[in-house]
Amino acid sequence: MGSPMTEAANKPKEIAEILLDEPTLQSRIAELGAEITRDYQGEELIVLCVLKGSIMFTVDLVKHLGLRVAIDFISISSYGAATKSTGVVKMVKDIEEDIKGKHVLVVEDIVDTGLTLDYLKRSLSMREPASLKICSLLSKPARRKVDMEIDYLGFTIDDHFVVGYGLDYQSFYRNIPYIGILDTSLLDE
Ligand code: PRP
């Protein structure tokens, strides 16, 4: 595991600050995994990874689930400018599992306006799962447009443009193992 010092040394210049380093992320994810394991004890769980931002978080979280777990993927696309959520979403890739009567945990990297999850919750609820809960690594309440209850939350953050650990800017930075604040003054250079 990389130490914060190594991460800082390799930091791209456009990452202004490391907001959540790798040990901080991993220790919180272990806690979330333990909490989810306790809550679903004796049950089977479908973990639904919302592509693409949630890939890193999902992969690390499921390693901490002491349950019978099936993993599935869904892809939602929002239209509009690169850094803004317009609220118009469409399903790009649907899930493959039949979720009727099953316990479903939707895993997100970030809840920003809440519009993506609002759409997903409504659309998945129609398929009559036994339960439907939300787990998000990050929440940015300053940007919220719809109320969204997050059942399992990693961190609440301020209104920064964050990248890394799955989160992108124009498809890049997802592979960075920490969450960093992108220097927006460098975005159009
Ligand atoms: C991001 C993120 C959430 C959504 C949150 O996805 O992964 O799904 O935006 O924003 P909201 O609360 O304002 O709806 P994005 O559309 O950037 O796709 P990606 O996961 O493939 O990067």
mmCIF file of C-alpha atoms and ligand atoms in Angstrom:
data_model
loop_
_atom_site.group_PDB
_atom_site.id
_atom_site.type_symbol
_atom_site.label_atom_id
_atom_site.label_comp_id
_atom_site.label_asym_id
_atom_site.label_seq_id
_atom_site.Cartn_x
_atom_site.Cartn_y
_atom_site.Cartn_z
ATOM 1 C CA MET A 1 0.000 0.000 0.000
ATOM 2 C CA GLY A 2 1.385 3.416 -0.926
ATOM 3 C CA SER A 3 2.128 5.779 1.899
ATOM 4 C CA PRO A 4 0.753 9.328 1.745
ATOM 5 C CA MET A 5 4.330 10.488 1.142
ATOM 6 C CA THR A 6 4.625 8.330 -1.995
ATOM 7 C CA GLU A 7 1.250 9.534 -3.215
ATOM 8 C CA ALA A 8 2.268 13.163 -2.710
ATOM 9 C CA ALA A 9 5.538 12.619 -4.560
ATOM 10 C CA ASN A 10 3.716 11.168 -7.597
ATOM 11 C CA LYS A 11 0.890 13.688 -7.532
ATOM 12 C CA PRO A 12 0.070 15.278 -10.928
ATOM 13 C CA LYS A 13 0.507 19.058 -10.740
ATOM 14 C CA GLU A 14 -3.161 19.715 -11.497
ATOM 15 C CA ILE A 15 -4.153 17.891 -8.305
ATOM 16 C CA ALA A 16 -4.107 20.813 -5.887
ATOM 17 C CA GLU A 17 -4.496 18.756 -2.736
ATOM 18 C CA ILE A 18 -4.955 15.180 -1.565
ATOM 19 C CA LEU A 19 -8.305 15.271 0.205
ATOM 20 C CA LEU A 20 -8.540 11.610 1.254
ATOM 21 C CA ASP A 21 -5.418 9.500 1.086
ATOM 22 C CA GLU A 22 -5.318 5.763 0.504
ATOM 23 C CA PRO A 23 -5.074 4.615 4.152
ATOM 24 C CA THR A 24 -7.962 6.937 5.099
ATOM 25 C CA LEU A 25 -10.134 5.561 2.290
ATOM 26 C CA GLN A 26 -9.292 1.938 3.032
ATOM 27 C CA SER A 27 -9.914 2.149 6.745
ATOM 28 C CA ARG A 28 -13.330 3.783 6.265
ATOM 29 C CA ILE A 29 -14.236 1.196 3.596
ATOM 30 C CA ALA A 30 -13.382 -1.601 6.033
ATOM 31 C CA GLU A 31 -15.713 0.008 8.600
ATOM 32 C CA LEU A 32 -18.525 0.299 6.055
ATOM 33 C CA GLY A 33 -18.012 -3.343 5.062
ATOM 34 C CA ALA A 34 -18.279 -4.461 8.680
ATOM 35 C CA GLU A 35 -21.453 -2.405 9.204
ATOM 36 C CA ILE A 36 -23.090 -3.785 6.044
ATOM 37 C CA THR A 37 -22.083 -7.336 7.012
ATOM 38 C CA ARG A 38 -23.761 -6.903 10.416
ATOM 39 C CA ASP A 39 -26.942 -5.433 8.910
ATOM 40 C CA TYR A 40 -27.438 -8.171 6.300
ATOM 41 C CA GLN A 41 -26.309 -11.121 8.448
ATOM 42 C CA GLY A 42 -27.830 -14.378 7.114
ATOM 43 C CA GLU A 43 -29.067 -12.714 3.899
ATOM 44 C CA GLU A 44 -27.888 -12.764 0.295
ATOM 45 C CA LEU A 45 -27.025 -9.400 -1.198
ATOM 46 C CA ILE A 46 -26.864 -8.065 -4.754
ATOM 47 C CA VAL A 47 -24.207 -5.355 -4.877
ATOM 48 C CA LEU A 48 -24.966 -3.039 -7.755
ATOM 49 C CA CYS A 49 -21.984 -1.055 -8.991
ATOM 50 C CA VAL A 50 -22.931 2.123 -10.841
ATOM 51 C CA LEU A 51 -20.376 2.444 -13.639
ATOM 52 C CA LYS A 52 -17.873 3.831 -14.036
ATOM 53 C CA GLY A 53 -17.039 5.957 -11.015
ATOM 54 C CA SER A 54 -17.849 3.248 -8.455
ATOM 55 C CA ILE A 55 -15.541 0.538 -9.767
ATOM 56 C CA MET A 56 -12.679 1.071 -7.292
ATOM 57 C CA PHE A 57 -14.988 1.504 -4.318
ATOM 58 C CA THR A 58 -17.074 -1.554 -5.202
ATOM 59 C CA VAL A 59 -14.033 -3.780 -5.653
ATOM 60 C CA ASP A 60 -12.577 -2.768 -2.288
ATOM 61 C CA LEU A 61 -15.910 -2.778 -0.415
ATOM 62 C CA VAL A 62 -16.988 -6.297 -1.416
ATOM 63 C CA LYS A 63 -13.754 -7.735 0.008
ATOM 64 C CA HIS A 64 -15.046 -6.665 3.437
ATOM 65 C CA LEU A 65 -18.496 -8.236 3.087
ATOM 66 C CA GLY A 66 -18.837 -11.483 4.995
ATOM 67 C CA LEU A 67 -22.008 -12.411 3.133
ATOM 68 C CA ARG A 68 -23.161 -14.296 0.047
ATOM 69 C CA VAL A 69 -22.739 -11.517 -2.496
ATOM 70 C CA ALA A 70 -23.605 -11.261 -6.194
ATOM 71 C CA ILE A 71 -22.098 -8.316 -8.063
ATOM 72 C CA ASP A 72 -23.824 -6.633 -10.970
ATOM 73 C CA PHE A 73 -23.265 -3.466 -12.945
ATOM 74 C CA ILE A 74 -25.453 -0.680 -14.243
ATOM 75 C CA SER A 75 -24.510 2.282 -16.392
ATOM 76 C CA ILE A 76 -26.341 5.581 -16.369
ATOM 77 C CA SER A 77 -25.463 8.502 -18.575
ATOM 78 C CA SER A 78 -26.235 12.115 -17.779
ATOM 79 C CA TYR A 79 -26.251 14.629 -20.576
ATOM 80 C CA GLY A 80 -24.726 18.093 -20.388
ATOM 81 C CA ALA A 81 -21.465 19.847 -19.675
ATOM 82 C CA ALA A 82 -18.497 17.848 -18.416
ATOM 83 C CA THR A 83 -18.574 19.114 -14.845
ATOM 84 C CA LYS A 84 -22.321 19.771 -14.457
ATOM 85 C CA SER A 85 -25.205 17.436 -13.839
ATOM 86 C CA THR A 86 -28.290 18.406 -15.815
ATOM 87 C CA GLY A 87 -30.608 15.879 -14.275
ATOM 88 C CA VAL A 88 -31.397 14.248 -17.595
ATOM 89 C CA VAL A 89 -30.322 10.635 -17.329
ATOM 90 C CA LYS A 90 -30.686 7.495 -19.412
ATOM 91 C CA MET A 91 -29.908 3.832 -18.821
ATOM 92 C CA VAL A 92 -26.899 2.816 -20.931
ATOM 93 C CA LYS A 93 -26.421 -0.680 -19.504
ATOM 94 C CA ASP A 94 -29.082 -2.425 -17.461
ATOM 95 C CA ILE A 95 -28.441 -5.010 -14.747
ATOM 96 C CA GLU A 96 -28.426 -8.698 -15.606
ATOM 97 C CA GLU A 97 -29.700 -10.096 -12.286
ATOM 98 C CA ASP A 98 -33.424 -10.364 -11.590
ATOM 99 C CA ILE A 99 -33.706 -8.293 -8.419
ATOM 100 C CA LYS A 100 -37.333 -9.126 -7.580
ATOM 101 C CA GLY A 101 -37.463 -10.256 -3.952
ATOM 102 C CA LYS A 102 -33.712 -9.722 -3.487
ATOM 103 C CA HIS A 103 -31.781 -7.389 -1.210
ATOM 104 C CA VAL A 104 -30.040 -4.780 -3.362
ATOM 105 C CA LEU A 105 -27.276 -2.404 -2.307
ATOM 106 C CA VAL A 106 -26.525 0.323 -4.854
ATOM 107 C CA VAL A 107 -22.882 1.413 -4.647
ATOM 108 C CA GLU A 108 -21.995 4.927 -5.777
ATOM 109 C CA ASP A 109 -18.767 6.891 -5.684
ATOM 110 C CA ILE A 110 -20.434 10.249 -5.065
ATOM 111 C CA VAL A 111 -23.837 11.793 -4.478
ATOM 112 C CA ASP A 112 -23.771 15.303 -5.870
ATOM 113 C CA THR A 113 -27.152 16.716 -6.960
ATOM 114 C CA GLY A 114 -28.741 13.357 -6.070
ATOM 115 C CA LEU A 115 -30.496 13.212 -9.459
ATOM 116 C CA THR A 116 -28.725 10.044 -10.634
ATOM 117 C CA LEU A 117 -29.699 8.095 -7.526
ATOM 118 C CA ASP A 118 -33.196 9.557 -7.504
ATOM 119 C CA TYR A 119 -33.702 8.162 -11.010
ATOM 120 C CA LEU A 120 -32.052 4.845 -10.139
ATOM 121 C CA LYS A 121 -34.059 4.342 -6.956
ATOM 122 C CA ARG A 122 -37.338 4.980 -8.750
ATOM 123 C CA SER A 123 -36.418 2.754 -11.654
ATOM 124 C CA LEU A 124 -35.126 -0.133 -9.498
ATOM 125 C CA SER A 125 -38.032 0.056 -7.031
ATOM 126 C CA MET A 126 -40.445 -0.800 -9.832
ATOM 127 C CA ARG A 127 -38.754 -4.216 -10.050
ATOM 128 C CA GLU A 128 -39.841 -4.979 -6.473
ATOM 129 C CA PRO A 129 -36.601 -5.842 -4.664
ATOM 130 C CA ALA A 130 -36.982 -7.081 -1.057
ATOM 131 C CA SER A 131 -34.962 -4.027 -0.033
ATOM 132 C CA LEU A 132 -33.051 -1.264 -1.762
ATOM 133 C CA LYS A 133 -30.309 0.637 0.036
ATOM 134 C CA ILE A 134 -27.643 3.111 -0.985
ATOM 135 C CA CYS A 135 -23.950 3.083 -0.166
ATOM 136 C CA SER A 136 -21.865 6.025 -1.340
ATOM 137 C CA LEU A 137 -18.220 6.749 -0.695
ATOM 138 C CA LEU A 138 -18.713 10.514 -0.903
ATOM 139 C CA SER A 139 -21.507 13.029 -0.475
ATOM 140 C CA LYS A 140 -21.427 16.685 -1.489
ATOM 141 C CA PRO A 141 -24.522 18.122 0.236
ATOM 142 C CA ALA A 142 -23.832 21.678 -0.991
ATOM 143 C CA ARG A 143 -24.852 20.610 -4.501
ATOM 144 C CA ARG A 144 -27.961 18.595 -3.615
ATOM 145 C CA LYS A 145 -31.105 19.235 -5.695
ATOM 146 C CA VAL A 146 -33.227 16.363 -4.375
ATOM 147 C CA ASP A 147 -33.321 14.868 -0.889
ATOM 148 C CA MET A 148 -31.459 11.590 -0.896
ATOM 149 C CA GLU A 149 -31.110 9.287 2.075
ATOM 150 C CA ILE A 150 -27.708 7.559 1.990
ATOM 151 C CA ASP A 151 -27.810 4.422 4.132
ATOM 152 C CA TYR A 152 -24.034 3.907 4.229
ATOM 153 C CA LEU A 153 -21.801 6.936 3.687
ATOM 154 C CA GLY A 154 -18.013 7.110 3.640
ATOM 155 C CA PHE A 155 -17.303 10.837 3.794
ATOM 156 C CA THR A 156 -19.119 14.163 3.515
ATOM 157 C CA ILE A 157 -17.036 16.638 1.510
ATOM 158 C CA ASP A 158 -17.154 20.336 0.646
ATOM 159 C CA ASP A 159 -17.958 21.577 -2.841
ATOM 160 C CA HIS A 160 -14.602 20.778 -4.504
ATOM 161 C CA PHE A 161 -14.114 19.177 -7.899
ATOM 162 C CA VAL A 162 -12.673 15.832 -6.840
ATOM 163 C CA VAL A 163 -10.999 13.147 -8.928
ATOM 164 C CA GLY A 164 -9.270 9.838 -8.321
ATOM 165 C CA TYR A 165 -10.251 6.465 -6.855
ATOM 166 C CA GLY A 166 -12.741 6.010 -9.700
ATOM 167 C CA LEU A 167 -13.795 9.627 -10.143
ATOM 168 C CA ASP A 168 -12.810 11.215 -13.427
ATOM 169 C CA TYR A 169 -12.387 14.452 -15.240
ATOM 170 C CA GLN A 170 -12.973 13.885 -18.967
ATOM 171 C CA SER A 171 -12.370 10.145 -18.440
ATOM 172 C CA PHE A 172 -8.957 10.519 -16.786
ATOM 173 C CA TYR A 173 -7.662 10.322 -13.187
ATOM 174 C CA ARG A 174 -9.830 7.309 -12.261
ATOM 175 C CA ASN A 175 -6.733 5.190 -11.535
ATOM 176 C CA ILE A 176 -5.288 7.515 -8.895
ATOM 177 C CA PRO A 177 -5.493 5.628 -5.570
ATOM 178 C CA TYR A 178 -6.581 8.658 -3.502
ATOM 179 C CA ILE A 179 -9.249 11.369 -3.781
ATOM 180 C CA GLY A 180 -7.699 14.666 -4.850
ATOM 181 C CA ILE A 181 -8.968 18.167 -5.497
ATOM 182 C CA LEU A 182 -8.533 19.158 -9.134
ATOM 183 C CA ASP A 183 -7.194 22.658 -9.747
ATOM 184 C CA THR A 184 -10.000 23.989 -11.927
ATOM 185 C CA SER A 185 -7.832 26.881 -13.179
ATOM 186 C CA LEU A 186 -5.855 24.303 -15.178
ATOM 187 C CA LEU A 187 -8.864 22.514 -16.676
ATOM 188 C CA ASP A 188 -9.011 24.380 -19.994
ATOM 189 C CA GLU A 189 -5.272 24.569 -20.642
HETATM 190 C C1 PRP B 1 -21.163 10.624 -11.384
HETATM 191 C C2 PRP B 1 -21.168 9.736 -10.155
HETATM 192 C C3 PRP B 1 -22.617 9.550 -9.871
HETATM 193 C C4 PRP B 1 -23.240 10.861 -10.343
HETATM 194 C C5 PRP B 1 -23.499 11.729 -9.165
HETATM 195 O O1 PRP B 1 -21.300 9.832 -12.505
HETATM 196 O O2 PRP B 1 -20.524 8.516 -10.401
HETATM 197 O O3 PRP B 1 -23.177 8.475 -10.596
HETATM 198 O O4 PRP B 1 -22.276 11.483 -11.204
HETATM 199 O O5 PRP B 1 -24.012 12.965 -9.567
HETATM 200 P P1 PRP B 1 -25.469 13.466 -9.225
HETATM 201 O O6 PRP B 1 -25.740 13.181 -7.782
HETATM 202 O O7 PRP B 1 -25.392 14.943 -9.504
HETATM 203 O O8 PRP B 1 -26.443 12.796 -10.135
HETATM 204 P P2 PRP B 1 -20.962 10.327 -13.985
HETATM 205 O O9 PRP B 1 -22.238 10.679 -14.699
HETATM 206 O O10 PRP B 1 -19.910 11.397 -13.946
HETATM 207 O O11 PRP B 1 -20.424 9.006 -14.682
HETATM 208 P P3 PRP B 1 -19.158 8.098 -14.291
HETATM 209 O O12 PRP B 1 -19.496 7.405 -12.983
HETATM 210 O O13 PRP B 1 -19.064 7.123 -15.429
HETATM 211 O O14 PRP B 1 -17.948 8.990 -14.172
#
